[in-house]
Coordinates of C-alpha atoms in Angstrom, one line a residue:
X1 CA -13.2 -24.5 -6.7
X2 CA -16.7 -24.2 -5.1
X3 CA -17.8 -21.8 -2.7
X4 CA -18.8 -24.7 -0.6
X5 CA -16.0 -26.6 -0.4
X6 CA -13.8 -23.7 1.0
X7 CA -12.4 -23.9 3.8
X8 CA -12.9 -21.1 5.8
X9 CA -10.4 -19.3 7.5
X10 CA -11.2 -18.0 11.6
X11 CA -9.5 -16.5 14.5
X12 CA -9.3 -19.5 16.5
X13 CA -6.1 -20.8 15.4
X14 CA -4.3 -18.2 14.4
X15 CA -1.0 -17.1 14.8
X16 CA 0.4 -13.0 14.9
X17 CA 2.7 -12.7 11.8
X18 CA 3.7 -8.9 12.8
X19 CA 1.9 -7.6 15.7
X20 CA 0.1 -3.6 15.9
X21 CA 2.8 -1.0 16.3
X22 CA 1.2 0.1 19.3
X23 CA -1.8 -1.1 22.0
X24 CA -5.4 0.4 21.3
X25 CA -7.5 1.9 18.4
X26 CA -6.3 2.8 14.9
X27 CA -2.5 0.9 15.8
X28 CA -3.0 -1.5 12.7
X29 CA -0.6 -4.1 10.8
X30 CA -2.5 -5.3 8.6
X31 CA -4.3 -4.6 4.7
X32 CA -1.3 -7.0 3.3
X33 CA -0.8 -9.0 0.5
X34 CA 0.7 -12.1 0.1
X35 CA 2.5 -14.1 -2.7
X36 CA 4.6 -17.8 -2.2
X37 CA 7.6 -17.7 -5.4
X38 CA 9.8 -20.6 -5.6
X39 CA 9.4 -21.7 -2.6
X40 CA 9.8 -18.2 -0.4
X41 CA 7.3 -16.0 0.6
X42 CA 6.8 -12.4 0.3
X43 CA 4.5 -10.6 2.3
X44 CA 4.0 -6.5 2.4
X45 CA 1.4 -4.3 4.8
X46 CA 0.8 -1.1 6.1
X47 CA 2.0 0.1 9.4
X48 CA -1.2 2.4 10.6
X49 CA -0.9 4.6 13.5
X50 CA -4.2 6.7 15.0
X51 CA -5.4 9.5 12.9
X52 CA -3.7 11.9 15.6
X53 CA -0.3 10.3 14.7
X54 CA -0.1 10.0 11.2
X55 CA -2.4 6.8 9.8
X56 CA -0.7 4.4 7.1
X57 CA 3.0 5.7 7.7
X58 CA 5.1 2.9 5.9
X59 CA 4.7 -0.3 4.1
X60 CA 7.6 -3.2 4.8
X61 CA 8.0 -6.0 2.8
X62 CA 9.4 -9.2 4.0
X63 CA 10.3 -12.7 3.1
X64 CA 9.9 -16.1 4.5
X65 CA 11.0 -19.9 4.2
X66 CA 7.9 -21.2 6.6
X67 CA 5.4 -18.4 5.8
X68 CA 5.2 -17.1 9.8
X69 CA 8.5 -15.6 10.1
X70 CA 9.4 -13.1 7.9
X71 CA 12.4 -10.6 7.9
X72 CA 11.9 -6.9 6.8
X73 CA 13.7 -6.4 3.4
X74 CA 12.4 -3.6 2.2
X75 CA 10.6 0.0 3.8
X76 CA 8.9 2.4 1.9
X77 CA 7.5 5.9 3.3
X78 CA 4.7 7.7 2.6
X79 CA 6.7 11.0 2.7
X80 CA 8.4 9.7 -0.3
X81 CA 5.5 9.9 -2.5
X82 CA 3.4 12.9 -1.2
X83 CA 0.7 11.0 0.3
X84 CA -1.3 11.7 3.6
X85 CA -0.9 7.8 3.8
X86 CA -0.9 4.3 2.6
X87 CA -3.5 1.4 2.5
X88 CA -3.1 -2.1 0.9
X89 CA 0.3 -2.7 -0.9
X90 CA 0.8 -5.2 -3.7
X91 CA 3.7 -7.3 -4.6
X92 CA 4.2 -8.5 -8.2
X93 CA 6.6 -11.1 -9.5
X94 CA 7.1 -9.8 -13.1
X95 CA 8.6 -12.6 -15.9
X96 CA 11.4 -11.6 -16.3
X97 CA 12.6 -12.0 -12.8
X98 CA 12.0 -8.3 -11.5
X99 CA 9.2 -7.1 -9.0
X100 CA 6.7 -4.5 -8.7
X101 CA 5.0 -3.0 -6.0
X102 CA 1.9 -1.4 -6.2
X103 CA 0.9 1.3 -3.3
X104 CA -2.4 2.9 -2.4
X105 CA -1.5 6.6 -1.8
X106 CA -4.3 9.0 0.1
X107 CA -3.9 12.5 -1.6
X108 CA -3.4 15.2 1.7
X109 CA -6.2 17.1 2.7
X110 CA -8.6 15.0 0.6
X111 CA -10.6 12.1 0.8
X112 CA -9.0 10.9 -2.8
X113 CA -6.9 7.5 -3.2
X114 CA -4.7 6.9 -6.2
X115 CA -2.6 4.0 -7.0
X116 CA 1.0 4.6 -7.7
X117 CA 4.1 1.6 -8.4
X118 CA 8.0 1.1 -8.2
X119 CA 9.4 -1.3 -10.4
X120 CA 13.1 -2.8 -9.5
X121 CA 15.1 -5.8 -10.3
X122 CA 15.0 -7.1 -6.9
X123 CA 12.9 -6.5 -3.9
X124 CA 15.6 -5.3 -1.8
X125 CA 16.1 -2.4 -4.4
X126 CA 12.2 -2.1 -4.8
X127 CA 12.1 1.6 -2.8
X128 CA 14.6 3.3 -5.0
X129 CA 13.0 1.5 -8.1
X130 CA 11.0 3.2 -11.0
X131 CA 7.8 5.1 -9.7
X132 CA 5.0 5.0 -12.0
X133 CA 1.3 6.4 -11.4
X134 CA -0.7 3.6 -12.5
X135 CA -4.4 4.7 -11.7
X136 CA -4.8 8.3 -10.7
X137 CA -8.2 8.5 -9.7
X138 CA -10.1 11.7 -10.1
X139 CA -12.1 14.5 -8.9
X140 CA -15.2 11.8 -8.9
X141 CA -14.0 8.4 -7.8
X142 CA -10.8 7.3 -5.2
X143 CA -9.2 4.3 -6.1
X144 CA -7.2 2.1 -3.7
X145 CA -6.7 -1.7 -2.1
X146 CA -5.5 -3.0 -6.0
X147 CA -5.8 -7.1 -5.6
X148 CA -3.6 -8.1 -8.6
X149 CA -2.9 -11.0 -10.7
X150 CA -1.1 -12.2 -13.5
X151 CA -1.7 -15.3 -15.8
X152 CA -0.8 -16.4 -19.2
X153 CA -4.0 -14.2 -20.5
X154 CA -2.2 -11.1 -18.6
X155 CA -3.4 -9.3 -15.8
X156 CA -6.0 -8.7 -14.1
X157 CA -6.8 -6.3 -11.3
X158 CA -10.1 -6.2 -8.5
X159 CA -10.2 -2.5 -7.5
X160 CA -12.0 -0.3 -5.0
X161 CA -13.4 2.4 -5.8
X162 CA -14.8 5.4 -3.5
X163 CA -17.2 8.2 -5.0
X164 CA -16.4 11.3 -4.1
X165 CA -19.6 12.8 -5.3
X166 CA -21.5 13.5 -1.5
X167 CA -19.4 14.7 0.5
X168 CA -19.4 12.9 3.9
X169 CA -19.7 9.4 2.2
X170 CA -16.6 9.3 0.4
X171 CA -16.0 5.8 2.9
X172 CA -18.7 4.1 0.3
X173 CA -17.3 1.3 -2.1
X174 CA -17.7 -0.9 -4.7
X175 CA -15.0 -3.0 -6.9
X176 CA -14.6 -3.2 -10.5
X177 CA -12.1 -5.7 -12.7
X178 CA -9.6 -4.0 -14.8
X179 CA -7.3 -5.8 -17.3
X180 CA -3.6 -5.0 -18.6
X181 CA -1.5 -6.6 -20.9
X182 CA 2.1 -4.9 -18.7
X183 CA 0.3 -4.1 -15.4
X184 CA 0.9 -0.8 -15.9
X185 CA -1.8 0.6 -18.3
X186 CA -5.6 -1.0 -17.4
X187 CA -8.8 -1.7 -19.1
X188 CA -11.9 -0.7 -16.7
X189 CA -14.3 -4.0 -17.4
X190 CA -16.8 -2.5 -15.2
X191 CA -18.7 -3.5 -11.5
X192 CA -17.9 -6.4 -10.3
X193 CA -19.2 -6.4 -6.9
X194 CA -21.1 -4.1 -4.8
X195 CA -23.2 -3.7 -1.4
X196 CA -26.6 -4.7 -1.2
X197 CA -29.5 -2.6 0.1
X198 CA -30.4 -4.2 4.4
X199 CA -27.7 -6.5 4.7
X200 CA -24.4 -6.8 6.2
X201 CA -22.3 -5.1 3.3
X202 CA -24.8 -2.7 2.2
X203 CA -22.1 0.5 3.0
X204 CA -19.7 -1.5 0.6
X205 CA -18.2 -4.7 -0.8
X206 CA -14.5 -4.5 -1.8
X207 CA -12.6 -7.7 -3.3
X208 CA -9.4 -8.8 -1.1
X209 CA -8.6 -11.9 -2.1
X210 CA -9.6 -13.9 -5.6
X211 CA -8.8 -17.8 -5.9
X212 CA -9.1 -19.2 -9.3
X213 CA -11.0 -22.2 -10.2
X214 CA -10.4 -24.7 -13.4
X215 CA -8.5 -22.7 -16.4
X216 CA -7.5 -19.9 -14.6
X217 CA -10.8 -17.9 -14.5
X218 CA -11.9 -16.2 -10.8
X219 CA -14.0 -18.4 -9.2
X220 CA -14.4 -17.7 -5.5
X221 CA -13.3 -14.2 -3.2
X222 CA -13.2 -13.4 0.1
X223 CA -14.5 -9.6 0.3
X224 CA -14.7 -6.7 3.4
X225 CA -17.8 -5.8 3.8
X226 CA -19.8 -3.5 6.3
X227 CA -23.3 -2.4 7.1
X228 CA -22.8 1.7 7.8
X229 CA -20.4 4.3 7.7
X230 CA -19.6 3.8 11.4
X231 CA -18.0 0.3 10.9
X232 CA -15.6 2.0 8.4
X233 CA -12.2 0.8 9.1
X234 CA -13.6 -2.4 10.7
X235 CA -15.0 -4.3 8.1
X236 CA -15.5 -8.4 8.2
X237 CA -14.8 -10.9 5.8
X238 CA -17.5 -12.4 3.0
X239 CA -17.5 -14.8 0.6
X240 CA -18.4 -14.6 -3.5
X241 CA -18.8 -16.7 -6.1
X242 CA -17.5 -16.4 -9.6
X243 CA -21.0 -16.3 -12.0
X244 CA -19.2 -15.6 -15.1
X245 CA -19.5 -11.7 -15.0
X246 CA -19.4 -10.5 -11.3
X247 CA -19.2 -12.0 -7.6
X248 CA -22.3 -13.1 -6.2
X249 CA -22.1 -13.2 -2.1
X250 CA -22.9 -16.2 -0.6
X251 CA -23.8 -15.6 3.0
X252 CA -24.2 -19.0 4.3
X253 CA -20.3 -18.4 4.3
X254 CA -20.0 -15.4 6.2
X255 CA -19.3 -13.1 7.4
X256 CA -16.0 -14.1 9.3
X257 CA -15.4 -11.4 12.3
X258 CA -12.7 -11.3 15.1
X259 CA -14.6 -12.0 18.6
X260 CA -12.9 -9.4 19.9
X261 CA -13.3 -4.5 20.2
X262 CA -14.3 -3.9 17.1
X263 CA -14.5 -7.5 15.2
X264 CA -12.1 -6.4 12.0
X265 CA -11.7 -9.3 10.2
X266 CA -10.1 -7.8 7.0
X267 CA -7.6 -7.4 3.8
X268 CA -7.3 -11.1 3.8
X269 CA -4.8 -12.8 1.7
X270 CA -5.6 -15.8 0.1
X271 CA -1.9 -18.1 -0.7
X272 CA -2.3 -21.5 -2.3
X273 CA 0.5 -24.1 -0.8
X274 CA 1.7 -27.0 -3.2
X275 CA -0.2 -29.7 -0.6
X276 CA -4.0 -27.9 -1.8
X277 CA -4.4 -26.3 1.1
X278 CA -4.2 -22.7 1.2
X279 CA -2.6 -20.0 3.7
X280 CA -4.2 -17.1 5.0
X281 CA -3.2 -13.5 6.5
X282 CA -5.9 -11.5 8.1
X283 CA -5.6 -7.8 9.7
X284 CA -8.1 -9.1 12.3
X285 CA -8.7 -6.5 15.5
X286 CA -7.5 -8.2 19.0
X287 CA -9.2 -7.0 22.9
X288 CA -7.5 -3.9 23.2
X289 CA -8.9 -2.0 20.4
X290 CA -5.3 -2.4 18.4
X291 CA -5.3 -4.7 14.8
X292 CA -2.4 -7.2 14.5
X293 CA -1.6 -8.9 11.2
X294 CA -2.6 -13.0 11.4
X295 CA -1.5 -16.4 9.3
X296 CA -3.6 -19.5 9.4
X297 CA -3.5 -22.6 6.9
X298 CA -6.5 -24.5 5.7

């Protein structure tokens, strides 16, 4: 697939999958992930409430027959896991017929990330299932928003990292590639993608959605990106092409933005339908400030 020949996803026609919790500011549902398995699919996002009332308080997963309907089957809380809250949740298919989900924890009273897991037979069971620290982070870099994948050469992960070394600009952010023959123990293969110095993703560049091109390797992502430290939590969407070792923007493709508050156009998921076209869900911000969670098809 080339860059070119994408079509691009927008606000215009887009429907609201599962609506902000609340109206105004920091009431998000959004940073989801999306994944279409025989024929149903399974979407999981954050629920984000304003910093005053707790942030990313739960992730919910749901299933659907159409892809814009989707009943809740599953809830899991940040309480359960220690964590001052949750970002972009991932949910796995494994082969042989379980699930995984993979959950972006904030350690309390810091500005580190980690990435945890719970592995169950079913997705209904997936809160009680088997917890697992997969990336820990540490003292120098946070790690969050995992976009994951798995192929018959294994898996492969697009991660964002945070450095922790300045204080005050922990909200900086690259993304690296990391490789895993289980999912659960990685191989860091290094930068992938990063901000550039005067333009519109110079604060940071992290990977949310990676569509493949012929024999399986990446070849196009859509990536949030923002200019400063003030547009944290607002970023817009860009798109990257595939050069063989890292993601090279290409900005006659974006960015993509929400015309309305703050613009957030961001965390989108990229689904591929059986027809070639390819389904899209978006935390995208609407006029009163709030962030509901969007589907389009393209």
């Amino acid at each position: 697939m080339a860059a070119g020949t994408l079509s691009l996803p927008s606000y215009d026609d887009a429907r609201v999958v599962v609506p902000a919790p609340g109206e105004g500011p920091g009431n998000w549902a959004g940073a989801a992930s999306a994944v279409l398995v025989d024929g149903t699919f399974w979407l999981t996002w954050r629920v984000r409430r304003p910093l005053t009332d707790g942030r990313g308080v739960a992730v919910v997963v749901a299933r659907s027959h159409d892809g814009e309907t989707f009943e809740p089957v599953a809830e899991v809380r940040r309480e359960a896991f220690g964590a001052e809250s949750f970002e972009r949740p991932v949910l796995v298919a494994l082969a042989d017929g379980g699930w995984r989900l993979y959950l972006s924890c904030a350690t309390p009273g810091s500005k580190h990330w980690w990435v945890d897991s719970l592995t169950a037979p079913t997705v209904e069971a997936i809160a009680a299932g088997e917890r697992r620290v997969v990336l820990p982070g540490d003292d120098r870099i946070a790690v969050k928003d995992p976009v994951v994948t798995v192929g018959p050469d294994g898996w492969d992960m697009w991660l964002c990292c945070h450095p922790l070394s300045e204080a005050g600009h922990e909200d900086r952010m690259t993304t690296r590639h990391l490789t895993s023959a289980d999912g659960l123990a990685w191989v860091d293969r290094g930068e992938v993608l990063a901000g550039r110095p005067g333009r519109w993703d110079e604060r940071g560049a992290r990977v949310a959605a990676v569509l493949p091109g012929s024999g399986g390797a990446p070849a196009v992502a859509f990536y949030d990106g923002r200019p400063d430290a003030a547009s944290n939590w607002f970023e817009t969407t860009g798109v990257a092409r595939w050069d063989g070792s890292r993601f090279v923007p290409d900005d006659a493709l974006g960015p993509i933005r929400s015309p309305w508050s703050d613009g957030a156009f961001r965390y989108l998921s990229a689904v591929p339908l059986p027809d070639g076209r390819t389904r899209y869900y978006v935390e995208a911000a609407r006029a009163d400030g709030a962030h509901d969670l969007l589907t389009l098809v393209r």
